[in-house]
CSV table of C-alpha atoms in Angstrom, one decimal:
chain,number,residue,atom,x,y,z
A,1,MET,CA,81.5,111.3,133.7
A,2,ASN,CA,80.0,114.8,134.1
A,3,PRO,CA,77.7,117.0,132.0
A,4,ARG,CA,79.1,119.0,129.2
A,5,PRO,CA,82.2,120.9,130.5
A,6,ILE,CA,82.4,124.6,130.0
A,7,TYR,CA,85.3,126.9,129.9
A,8,SER,CA,85.4,129.6,132.6
A,9,ASN,CA,86.0,132.2,129.9
A,10,SER,CA,84.0,130.8,127.0
A,11,ARG,CA,81.1,128.6,126.1
A,12,PRO,CA,80.8,125.5,123.8
A,13,VAL,CA,79.5,125.8,120.3
A,14,SER,CA,76.0,124.6,119.5
A,15,VAL,CA,74.6,123.2,116.3
A,16,THR,CA,73.7,126.3,114.3
A,17,ALA,CA,71.2,126.4,111.6
A,18,PHE,CA,74.0,126.8,109.0
A,19,TRP,CA,75.7,123.5,110.0
A,20,ARG,CA,72.4,121.8,110.4
A,21,TRP,CA,71.2,122.6,106.9
A,22,TRP,CA,74.6,122.0,105.3
A,23,PHE,CA,74.3,118.5,106.9
A,24,VAL,CA,70.8,118.1,105.4
A,25,VAL,CA,72.1,119.1,102.0
A,26,GLN,CA,74.9,116.6,102.2
A,27,GLY,CA,72.4,113.9,103.3
A,28,SER,CA,70.2,114.7,100.4
A,29,LEU,CA,73.1,114.4,98.0
A,30,LEU,CA,74.2,111.1,99.6
A,31,THR,CA,70.6,109.8,99.3
A,32,ALA,CA,70.5,110.8,95.7
A,33,TRP,CA,73.8,109.1,95.0
A,34,SER,CA,72.6,106.0,96.8
A,35,LEU,CA,69.4,105.8,94.8
A,36,ALA,CA,71.4,106.2,91.6
A,37,THR,CA,73.7,103.4,92.8
A,38,ILE,CA,70.7,101.1,93.4
A,39,ALA,CA,69.3,101.9,90.0
A,40,SER,CA,72.6,101.4,88.1
A,41,ARG,CA,74.3,98.6,89.9
A,42,VAL,CA,73.3,95.0,90.6
A,43,LYS,CA,75.9,94.1,93.2
A,44,ALA,CA,74.2,93.2,96.5
A,45,SER,CA,76.8,95.2,98.5
A,46,TYR,CA,76.0,98.4,96.6
A,47,ILE,CA,72.3,97.8,97.0
A,48,VAL,CA,72.5,97.2,100.7
A,49,LEU,CA,74.7,100.2,101.3
A,50,GLY,CA,72.4,102.3,99.1
A,51,VAL,CA,69.3,101.3,101.1
A,52,ILE,CA,71.1,102.0,104.4
A,53,ALA,CA,72.1,105.4,103.1
A,54,VAL,CA,68.5,106.3,102.0
A,55,ILE,CA,67.1,105.2,105.5
A,56,ILE,CA,69.8,107.0,107.5
A,57,GLU,CA,70.4,110.1,105.5
A,58,GLY,CA,66.7,110.6,104.6
A,59,PRO,CA,63.9,110.5,107.1
A,60,LEU,CA,66.1,110.3,110.2
A,61,LEU,CA,68.5,113.1,109.1
A,62,LEU,CA,67.1,116.0,111.2
A,63,LEU,CA,66.8,113.9,114.3
A,64,SER,CA,70.6,113.9,114.8
A,65,THR,CA,70.7,117.7,114.7
A,66,LEU,CA,68.4,118.1,117.7
A,67,ARG,CA,69.4,118.2,121.3
A,68,VAL,CA,69.2,114.9,123.2
A,69,PRO,CA,65.5,114.3,124.0
A,70,ARG,CA,64.2,113.5,127.4
A,71,ASN,CA,61.8,110.8,126.5
A,72,ILE,CA,63.6,107.4,126.9
A,73,LEU,CA,62.2,105.9,123.7
A,74,VAL,CA,63.1,108.9,121.6
A,75,ARG,CA,66.5,109.1,123.4
A,76,PHE,CA,67.1,105.5,122.4
A,77,LEU,CA,66.2,106.2,118.8
A,78,PHE,CA,68.4,109.3,118.8
A,79,ALA,CA,71.4,107.3,120.1
A,80,LEU,CA,70.7,104.5,117.6
A,81,ASN,CA,70.6,107.0,114.8
A,82,VAL,CA,73.8,108.7,115.8
A,83,LEU,CA,75.6,105.3,115.9
A,84,LEU,CA,74.2,104.3,112.5
A,85,GLN,CA,75.3,107.6,111.0
A,86,ILE,CA,78.8,107.3,112.5
A,87,THR,CA,79.0,103.9,110.9
A,88,ALA,CA,77.5,104.6,107.5
A,89,TYR,CA,78.7,108.1,106.7
A,90,PRO,CA,82.4,107.4,106.3
A,91,LEU,CA,81.7,104.2,104.4
A,92,ILE,CA,79.2,105.8,102.1
A,93,VAL,CA,81.6,108.7,101.3
A,94,ALA,CA,84.6,106.4,100.8
A,95,LEU,CA,82.8,104.0,98.6
A,96,GLY,CA,81.2,106.8,96.6
A,97,VAL,CA,84.7,108.3,96.0
A,98,ASN,CA,86.0,104.9,95.0
A,99,ASN,CA,83.1,104.3,92.6
A,100,LEU,CA,83.6,107.8,91.1
A,101,LEU,CA,87.3,107.2,90.5
A,102,LEU,CA,86.8,103.7,89.2
A,103,HIS,CA,84.5,104.9,86.4
A,104,ALA,CA,86.1,108.3,85.8
A,105,GLY,CA,88.3,107.1,82.9
A,106,ILE,CA,91.3,109.0,84.0
A,107,THR,CA,94.5,107.8,82.3
A,108,ARG,CA,97.1,110.5,83.1
A,109,PRO,CA,99.0,110.2,86.4
A,110,LEU,CA,99.4,114.0,86.8
A,111,ILE,CA,95.6,114.6,86.3
A,112,ALA,CA,94.9,111.7,88.6
A,113,SER,CA,97.1,113.2,91.4
A,114,LEU,CA,95.4,116.6,91.0
A,115,VAL,CA,92.0,114.9,91.2
A,116,MET,CA,93.0,113.0,94.3
A,117,ILE,CA,94.2,116.3,96.0
A,118,VAL,CA,90.8,117.9,95.3
A,119,ILE,CA,88.9,114.8,96.5
A,120,THR,CA,90.8,114.3,99.7
A,121,VAL,CA,90.4,117.9,100.7
A,122,LEU,CA,86.7,117.8,99.8
A,123,VAL,CA,86.2,114.7,101.9
A,124,ILE,CA,87.7,116.5,104.9
A,125,VAL,CA,85.4,119.5,104.2
A,126,ILE,CA,82.2,117.5,104.0
A,127,HIS,CA,83.1,115.8,107.3
A,128,ILE,CA,82.9,119.2,109.1
A,129,PRO,CA,79.1,119.4,109.2
A,130,TYR,CA,79.1,115.6,110.0
A,131,ALA,CA,81.2,116.4,113.1
A,132,MET,CA,79.1,119.5,114.0
A,133,ALA,CA,75.7,117.8,113.7
A,134,LEU,CA,76.4,114.4,115.2
A,135,PHE,CA,78.7,115.3,118.2
A,136,ALA,CA,77.5,118.7,119.4
A,137,PRO,CA,74.3,117.5,121.1
A,138,LEU,CA,76.2,115.0,123.2
A,139,ASN,CA,76.5,116.5,126.7
A,140,ASN,CA,77.5,113.5,128.8
A,141,GLY,CA,81.1,112.2,129.2
A,142,TRP,CA,80.2,108.6,128.6
A,143,ALA,CA,78.2,109.3,125.4
A,144,GLN,CA,81.1,111.5,124.2
A,145,SER,CA,83.6,108.7,124.9
A,146,ILE,CA,81.6,106.0,123.2
A,147,ALA,CA,80.9,108.2,120.2
A,148,MET,CA,84.5,109.1,119.7
A,149,ILE,CA,85.8,105.6,120.1
A,150,TYR,CA,83.2,104.3,117.7
A,151,GLY,CA,83.8,107.1,115.3
A,152,PHE,CA,87.5,106.5,115.4
A,153,ALA,CA,87.0,102.9,114.1
A,154,TRP,CA,84.7,103.9,111.2
A,155,ILE,CA,86.4,107.2,110.2
A,156,VAL,CA,89.9,105.6,110.0
A,157,GLY,CA,88.5,102.3,108.6
A,158,GLY,CA,86.2,103.9,106.2
A,159,SER,CA,88.9,105.9,104.5
A,160,GLN,CA,90.7,102.7,103.6
A,161,PHE,CA,87.8,101.8,101.2
A,162,MET,CA,88.8,104.7,98.9
A,163,MET,CA,90.8,103.7,95.9
A,164,GLY,CA,90.1,100.0,96.6
A,165,LYS,CA,89.8,99.0,92.9
A,166,VAL,CA,91.1,101.9,90.9
A,167,ASN,CA,93.8,101.6,88.3
A,168,LYS,CA,97.2,101.1,90.0
A,169,ASN,CA,99.1,102.3,87.0
A,170,VAL,CA,97.4,105.7,87.0
A,171,TYR,CA,97.1,106.7,90.7
A,172,SER,CA,100.4,107.1,92.5
A,173,HIS,CA,101.4,104.4,95.0
A,174,ILE,CA,101.9,107.2,97.6
A,175,TRP,CA,98.2,108.2,97.3
A,176,ARG,CA,97.3,104.5,97.6
A,177,ASP,CA,99.5,104.0,100.6
A,178,LEU,CA,98.2,107.1,102.4
A,179,LEU,CA,94.6,105.8,101.9
A,180,ASN,CA,95.1,102.1,102.3
A,181,THR,CA,97.1,102.3,105.5
A,182,GLY,CA,94.7,104.7,107.1
A,183,VAL,CA,96.9,107.8,107.3
A,184,TYR,CA,94.4,109.9,105.5
A,185,GLY,CA,91.7,108.5,107.8
A,186,ALA,CA,93.9,109.4,110.8
A,187,ILE,CA,94.1,113.0,109.6
A,188,LEU,CA,90.3,113.0,109.0
A,189,PHE,CA,89.8,111.8,112.5
A,190,VAL,CA,92.0,114.5,113.9
A,191,VAL,CA,89.8,117.1,112.2
A,192,VAL,CA,86.5,115.5,113.4
A,193,GLY,CA,87.9,114.9,116.9
A,194,ALA,CA,89.1,118.5,117.2
A,195,ILE,CA,85.8,119.9,116.2
A,196,ALA,CA,83.9,117.6,118.6
A,197,MET,CA,86.2,118.5,121.5
A,198,TYR,CA,85.9,122.2,120.7
A,199,GLN,CA,82.2,122.0,120.8
A,200,TRP,CA,82.3,120.3,124.2
A,201,GLY,CA,84.4,123.1,125.6
A,202,TYR,CA,87.9,121.5,125.6
A,203,ARG,CA,91.1,123.1,124.7
A,204,GLY,CA,93.4,121.4,122.2
A,205,PRO,CA,96.3,119.4,123.5
A,206,SER,CA,99.3,121.2,124.8
A,207,TRP,CA,102.3,121.3,122.4
A,208,ARG,CA,104.9,123.2,124.5
A,209,PHE,CA,107.0,121.5,127.1
A,210,ASN,CA,105.9,121.8,130.8
A,211,PRO,CA,108.0,124.6,132.4
A,212,LEU,CA,107.8,122.7,135.7
A,213,ALA,CA,109.4,119.5,134.3
A,214,LYS,CA,112.9,118.9,135.4
A,215,PRO,CA,115.4,118.8,132.5
A,216,TRP,CA,117.3,115.8,133.9
A,217,ILE,CA,114.0,113.9,134.2
A,218,LEU,CA,113.1,114.8,130.6
A,219,ALA,CA,116.6,113.6,129.5
A,220,LEU,CA,116.1,110.3,131.5
A,221,LEU,CA,112.7,109.8,129.8
A,222,ALA,CA,114.2,110.5,126.4
A,223,ALA,CA,117.0,108.0,127.0
A,224,SER,CA,114.4,105.4,128.2
A,225,CYS,CA,112.4,105.9,125.0
A,226,LEU,CA,115.4,105.5,122.7
A,227,LEU,CA,116.6,102.4,124.6
A,228,PHE,CA,113.2,100.9,124.3
A,229,LEU,CA,113.0,101.7,120.5
A,230,GLY,CA,116.3,100.0,120.0
A,231,TRP,CA,115.4,96.9,122.1
A,232,ASN,CA,112.0,96.5,120.6
A,233,THR,CA,113.3,96.8,117.0
A,234,PHE,CA,116.7,95.2,116.9
A,235,THR,CA,116.5,92.3,119.4
A,236,ASN,CA,114.9,88.9,119.8
A,237,PRO,CA,113.9,88.8,123.5
A,238,ASN,CA,114.5,85.1,124.1
A,239,SER,CA,117.2,85.5,126.8
A,240,PHE,CA,118.9,87.9,129.2
A,241,ARG,CA,121.4,88.6,126.3
A,242,SER,CA,118.6,90.4,124.4
A,243,LEU,CA,118.8,93.2,126.9
A,244,TYR,CA,122.2,94.2,125.6
A,245,THR,CA,122.8,92.3,122.3
A,246,TRP,CA,121.2,94.0,119.3
A,247,GLU,CA,121.2,93.1,115.6
A,248,PHE,CA,120.7,96.3,113.5
A,249,HIS,CA,118.7,95.2,110.5
A,250,LEU,CA,115.4,96.4,109.0
A,251,LYS,CA,113.7,94.0,106.6
A,252,SER,CA,111.6,96.4,104.6
A,253,VAL,CA,112.3,100.1,104.6
A,254,THR,CA,109.5,101.5,102.4
A,255,PHE,CA,107.0,104.3,102.4
A,256,TYR,CA,104.2,101.8,102.9
A,257,TRP,CA,105.6,100.6,106.2
A,258,PHE,CA,106.3,104.1,107.3
A,259,ALA,CA,102.7,105.0,106.6
A,260,GLN,CA,101.4,101.9,108.4
A,261,GLY,CA,103.3,102.9,111.5
A,262,LEU,CA,102.4,106.6,111.3
A,263,GLU,CA,98.7,106.0,111.3
A,264,PRO,CA,98.4,104.7,114.9
A,265,GLY,CA,100.9,107.3,116.0
A,266,ILE,CA,98.5,110.0,114.8
A,267,ALA,CA,95.0,108.5,115.2
A,268,GLU,CA,95.4,106.3,118.4
A,269,GLU,CA,97.3,109.1,120.2
A,270,TRP,CA,94.6,111.6,119.3
A,271,LEU,CA,91.9,109.3,120.6
A,272,TRP,CA,93.4,107.9,123.7
A,273,ARG,CA,96.0,110.4,124.9
A,274,TYR,CA,94.0,113.5,123.9
A,275,ILE,CA,90.3,112.8,123.7
A,276,ILE,CA,89.7,110.0,126.2
A,277,LEU,CA,92.4,111.2,128.6
A,278,ALA,CA,90.8,114.7,128.6
A,279,LEU,CA,87.3,113.2,129.2
A,280,LEU,CA,88.6,111.1,132.1
A,281,LEU,CA,90.5,113.9,133.7
A,282,THR,CA,87.3,116.0,133.5
A,283,GLY,CA,85.2,113.1,134.9
A,284,LEU,CA,87.6,112.6,137.8
A,285,ARG,CA,88.4,116.2,138.4
A,286,LYS,CA,87.0,116.2,142.0
A,287,SER,CA,88.8,113.0,143.0
A,288,ARG,CA,92.2,112.8,144.7
A,289,TRP,CA,93.0,110.1,142.1
A,290,GLN,CA,92.2,112.3,139.1
A,291,ILE,CA,95.6,112.0,137.5
A,292,PRO,CA,96.6,108.4,138.4
A,293,GLY,CA,93.1,107.2,137.8
A,294,SER,CA,92.8,108.8,134.4
A,295,VAL,CA,96.2,107.4,133.4
A,296,PHE,CA,95.3,103.9,134.6
A,297,LEU,CA,91.9,103.9,132.9
A,298,THR,CA,93.1,105.2,129.5
A,299,GLY,CA,95.9,102.6,129.5
A,300,LEU,CA,93.5,99.8,130.4
A,301,LEU,CA,91.0,100.9,127.7
A,302,PHE,CA,93.9,101.2,125.2
A,303,GLY,CA,94.9,97.6,125.9
A,304,LEU,CA,91.4,96.3,125.7
A,305,TRP,CA,90.9,98.0,122.4
A,306,HIS,CA,93.6,95.9,120.8
A,307,ALA,CA,91.4,92.8,121.4
A,308,THR,CA,89.8,93.8,118.1
A,309,ASN,CA,93.0,92.6,116.3
A,310,ALA,CA,91.9,89.0,116.8
A,311,LEU,CA,88.4,89.5,115.4
A,312,GLY,CA,89.4,89.1,111.8
A,313,GLY,CA,91.2,85.9,112.4
A,314,ALA,CA,94.5,87.2,110.9
A,315,GLN,CA,96.1,87.4,114.4
A,316,GLY,CA,96.0,84.6,116.9
A,317,VAL,CA,94.3,84.9,120.3
A,318,LEU,CA,97.6,84.4,122.3
A,319,ALA,CA,99.5,86.9,120.2
A,320,THR,CA,96.7,89.4,120.7
A,321,ALA,CA,96.6,88.8,124.5
A,322,VAL,CA,100.4,89.6,124.6
A,323,GLN,CA,99.8,92.6,122.4
A,324,MET,CA,97.0,93.8,124.7
A,325,GLN,CA,99.4,93.6,127.7
A,326,PHE,CA,102.0,95.6,125.9
A,327,ALA,CA,99.4,98.2,124.7
A,328,MET,CA,98.1,98.6,128.3
A,329,ILE,CA,101.5,99.2,129.8
A,330,SER,CA,102.7,101.4,127.0
A,331,GLY,CA,99.4,103.3,127.3
A,332,TRP,CA,100.2,104.0,131.0
A,333,PHE,CA,103.7,105.2,130.1
A,334,MET,CA,102.7,107.4,127.2
A,335,ALA,CA,99.9,109.1,129.2
A,336,ALA,CA,102.3,109.7,132.1
A,337,LEU,CA,104.9,110.9,129.6
A,338,TYR,CA,102.5,113.4,128.0
A,339,LEU,CA,101.3,114.8,131.3
A,340,TYR,CA,104.8,115.3,132.7
A,341,SER,CA,106.5,116.6,129.5
A,342,GLY,CA,103.5,118.8,128.6
A,343,SER,CA,104.0,118.3,124.9
A,344,PHE,CA,101.6,116.1,123.0
A,345,SER,CA,104.2,115.7,120.3
A,346,VAL,CA,106.2,113.5,122.7
A,347,PRO,CA,103.9,110.5,123.0
A,348,MET,CA,102.8,110.9,119.4
A,349,ILE,CA,106.3,110.7,118.0
A,350,PHE,CA,107.3,107.9,120.4
A,351,HIS,CA,104.2,105.8,119.4
A,352,ALA,CA,104.7,106.3,115.7
A,353,LEU,CA,108.4,105.3,116.0
A,354,ILE,CA,107.5,102.1,117.9
A,355,ASP,CA,105.2,101.0,115.1
A,356,ILE,CA,107.2,102.3,112.1
A,357,LEU,CA,110.5,100.6,113.3
A,358,ALA,CA,108.8,97.4,114.4
A,359,MET,CA,106.9,97.1,111.0
A,360,MET,CA,110.0,97.8,109.0
A,361,ALA,CA,111.9,95.2,111.0
A,362,THR,CA,109.4,92.5,110.5
A,363,GLY,CA,107.6,93.5,107.3
A,364,SER,CA,104.3,92.7,108.9
A,365,ILE,CA,101.5,94.4,110.8
A,366,VAL,CA,100.5,91.1,112.4
A,367,SER,CA,101.9,90.1,115.8
A,368,THR,CA,103.0,86.5,116.4
A,369,ALA,CA,102.7,84.5,119.6
A,370,PRO,CA,106.0,84.6,121.5
A,371,THR,CA,107.8,81.7,123.0
A,372,ARG,CA,107.9,81.3,126.8
A,373,ASN,CA,111.4,82.9,127.1
A,374,GLU,CA,110.4,85.7,124.7
A,375,TYR,CA,107.3,86.5,126.8
A,376,ILE,CA,109.3,86.4,130.1
A,377,TRP,CA,112.0,88.9,128.9
A,378,SER,CA,109.5,91.1,127.1
A,379,THR,CA,107.5,91.3,130.4
A,380,VAL,CA,110.6,92.2,132.3
A,381,THR,CA,111.2,95.1,130.0
A,382,GLU,CA,107.6,96.2,130.2
A,383,LEU,CA,107.7,96.1,134.0
A,384,VAL,CA,110.5,98.7,133.9
A,385,PHE,CA,108.1,101.0,132.1
A,386,VAL,CA,105.4,100.2,134.7
A,387,ALA,CA,107.9,101.3,137.4
A,388,ILE,CA,108.8,104.5,135.5
A,389,SER,CA,105.1,105.3,135.1
A,390,ILE,CA,104.4,104.9,138.8
A,391,TRP,CA,107.5,107.0,139.6
A,392,LEU,CA,106.2,109.8,137.4
A,393,LEU,CA,102.8,109.7,139.1
A,394,THR,CA,104.2,110.2,142.6
A,395,GLY,CA,105.8,113.1,144.5
A,396,LYS,CA,106.8,116.3,142.9
A,397,ARG,CA,106.6,114.8,139.5
A,398,ARG,CA,102.9,114.3,139.9
A,399,THR,CA,102.5,117.9,141.1
A,400,ALA,CA,104.3,119.1,138.0
A,401,MET,CA,101.7,117.2,135.9
A,402,GLN,CA,99.1,119.6,137.1
A,403,TRP,CA,100.3,122.3,134.7
A,404,THR,CA,99.4,120.0,131.8
A,405,VAL,CA,96.1,118.9,133.3
A,406,ASP,CA,95.1,122.6,133.8
A,407,ASN,CA,95.7,123.1,130.1
A,408,ILE,CA,93.5,120.1,129.2
A,409,VAL,CA,90.5,120.2,131.6
A,410,PRO,CA,87.9,122.9,130.9
A,411,GLY,CA,87.3,125.4,133.7
A,412,ASN,CA,90.4,124.3,135.6
A,413,PRO,CA,92.3,127.4,137.0
A,414,LEU,CA,95.7,127.8,135.6
A,415,HIS,CA,97.8,127.7,138.8
A,416,PHE,CA,101.0,128.8,137.1
A,417,ALA,CA,102.0,132.1,135.6
A,418,THR,CA,103.4,130.5,132.4
A,419,PRO,CA,100.9,131.3,129.5
A,420,PHE,CA,99.4,128.4,127.6
A,421,VAL,CA,100.3,127.9,124.0
A,422,GLY,CA,98.4,125.1,122.5
C-alpha cells in the first residue's frame, strides 16, 4: 500500500480544530454518562463498559486527533487507542441509547416513533466527528484497510445493541428490525466510510454505467445474475436436474428477512467493493496486474472474512468453509461486475437480492453443511462464475474497466472524454 493518495485537482481534508474539539466534547459527554452509569447501576457489564469509556474517552482522547507520531512506542499507543475507540465508541453510543429508551417511560407508539427518528439521526450526526478524528490521520493503505474492516464490524454490530430490551409493544417492529438486523448500522457505516475515503482523497463510487461497456455483454451479465438468483433460491443442488428444475417457493416473506438480506448488500459492498477495492487499486496502480490483482485480493479477503460466522458456534465449521468458498468466488464476480458495468448499484443490488431471496427461502441466516452431491453441483455453478470473471478480466473487456478504475483511484488521469458523475 502507498502513502495517502491525493487528487491531482484537490487535497485531502485534515482534522480541523472544529472537528477535534467537537470530538472532545462528545468524549466528555460520554465520559460523564459512563460515570453516571457506574454510580447508578450495579450490573457488571455496565460498570466494565463505563470504566472503558472513562479510560478511552478521557485521558487518551486528544491522542487520536494528532497525526501519526514517529516514535515507535507512541505510534503503538496511537494505533492501540484508535482500535480501542473504534471498538468502544459504537457500543457505548448504542448501549447509551438503549438505556435511555429503556427508562424513558414512553408508552405511545407515535411518540416512540418520533423519538426514534430523532435518535437515529442524532447517532449518525455524532459519528461524523468520530470519523473525522479517528480516520483522518491514517496515511498508509494498510492502516486504512485495517481500520475500515475493524470499524465495519463494530459500527454495524454496535447498532444492533440499540433497542435490545425496550418495550416491544411501544416501539414499531420496523424500527426494531432496522436496528436488530444491522440495516441502520449499514447506513451508519456508509456515512463513516464515505467521510474517511473523502479525507484520504478518494472519489465516491461511480453510479453511472460505463460508456465503454458493450450492451450485449451487460445483457449477458444481467441474464447470468438472474439465472443465478433463481438457481440459488429455488433449487436444491443435489443433482444435475437442479440446474434446470426449480421449485418456486419462499418460506418466509417478511420485512425482517428483507432487512436481514439488505444489510450485507449495503454494508459489505460498501466495504469490500468500494473501500477495500479502491485501496487495492491504489496500492497496485503501478503494477501490470492492478485490476486482476485487486479483484483477486478483494474476493479472497471477502471469503476469509466469512470465517467469522463460525466463531459464535451457531454455524458449523464445514458449512462456514463452503460459505467462504462461495463468498470468495462471488466476491471476484461482483468486483469484476462493478468494474466492467461502471455502476456501483449493480453489485449492491445483486448482493442484496442473493441474501434477501435466500433468507426468505430458508427462513434462516445460518448456512448448513451440504451433502456431497449438493457441494459438487454448487461448485459446478460457482466455477461458471469464475470463468465469467476471468473472461471479464481479459482482452477488450479489461481495457473497458479502466474507465471505472480512473473514476476510483485518486490522481488517475481520466483517459476518456465522458464526464464522471458519481
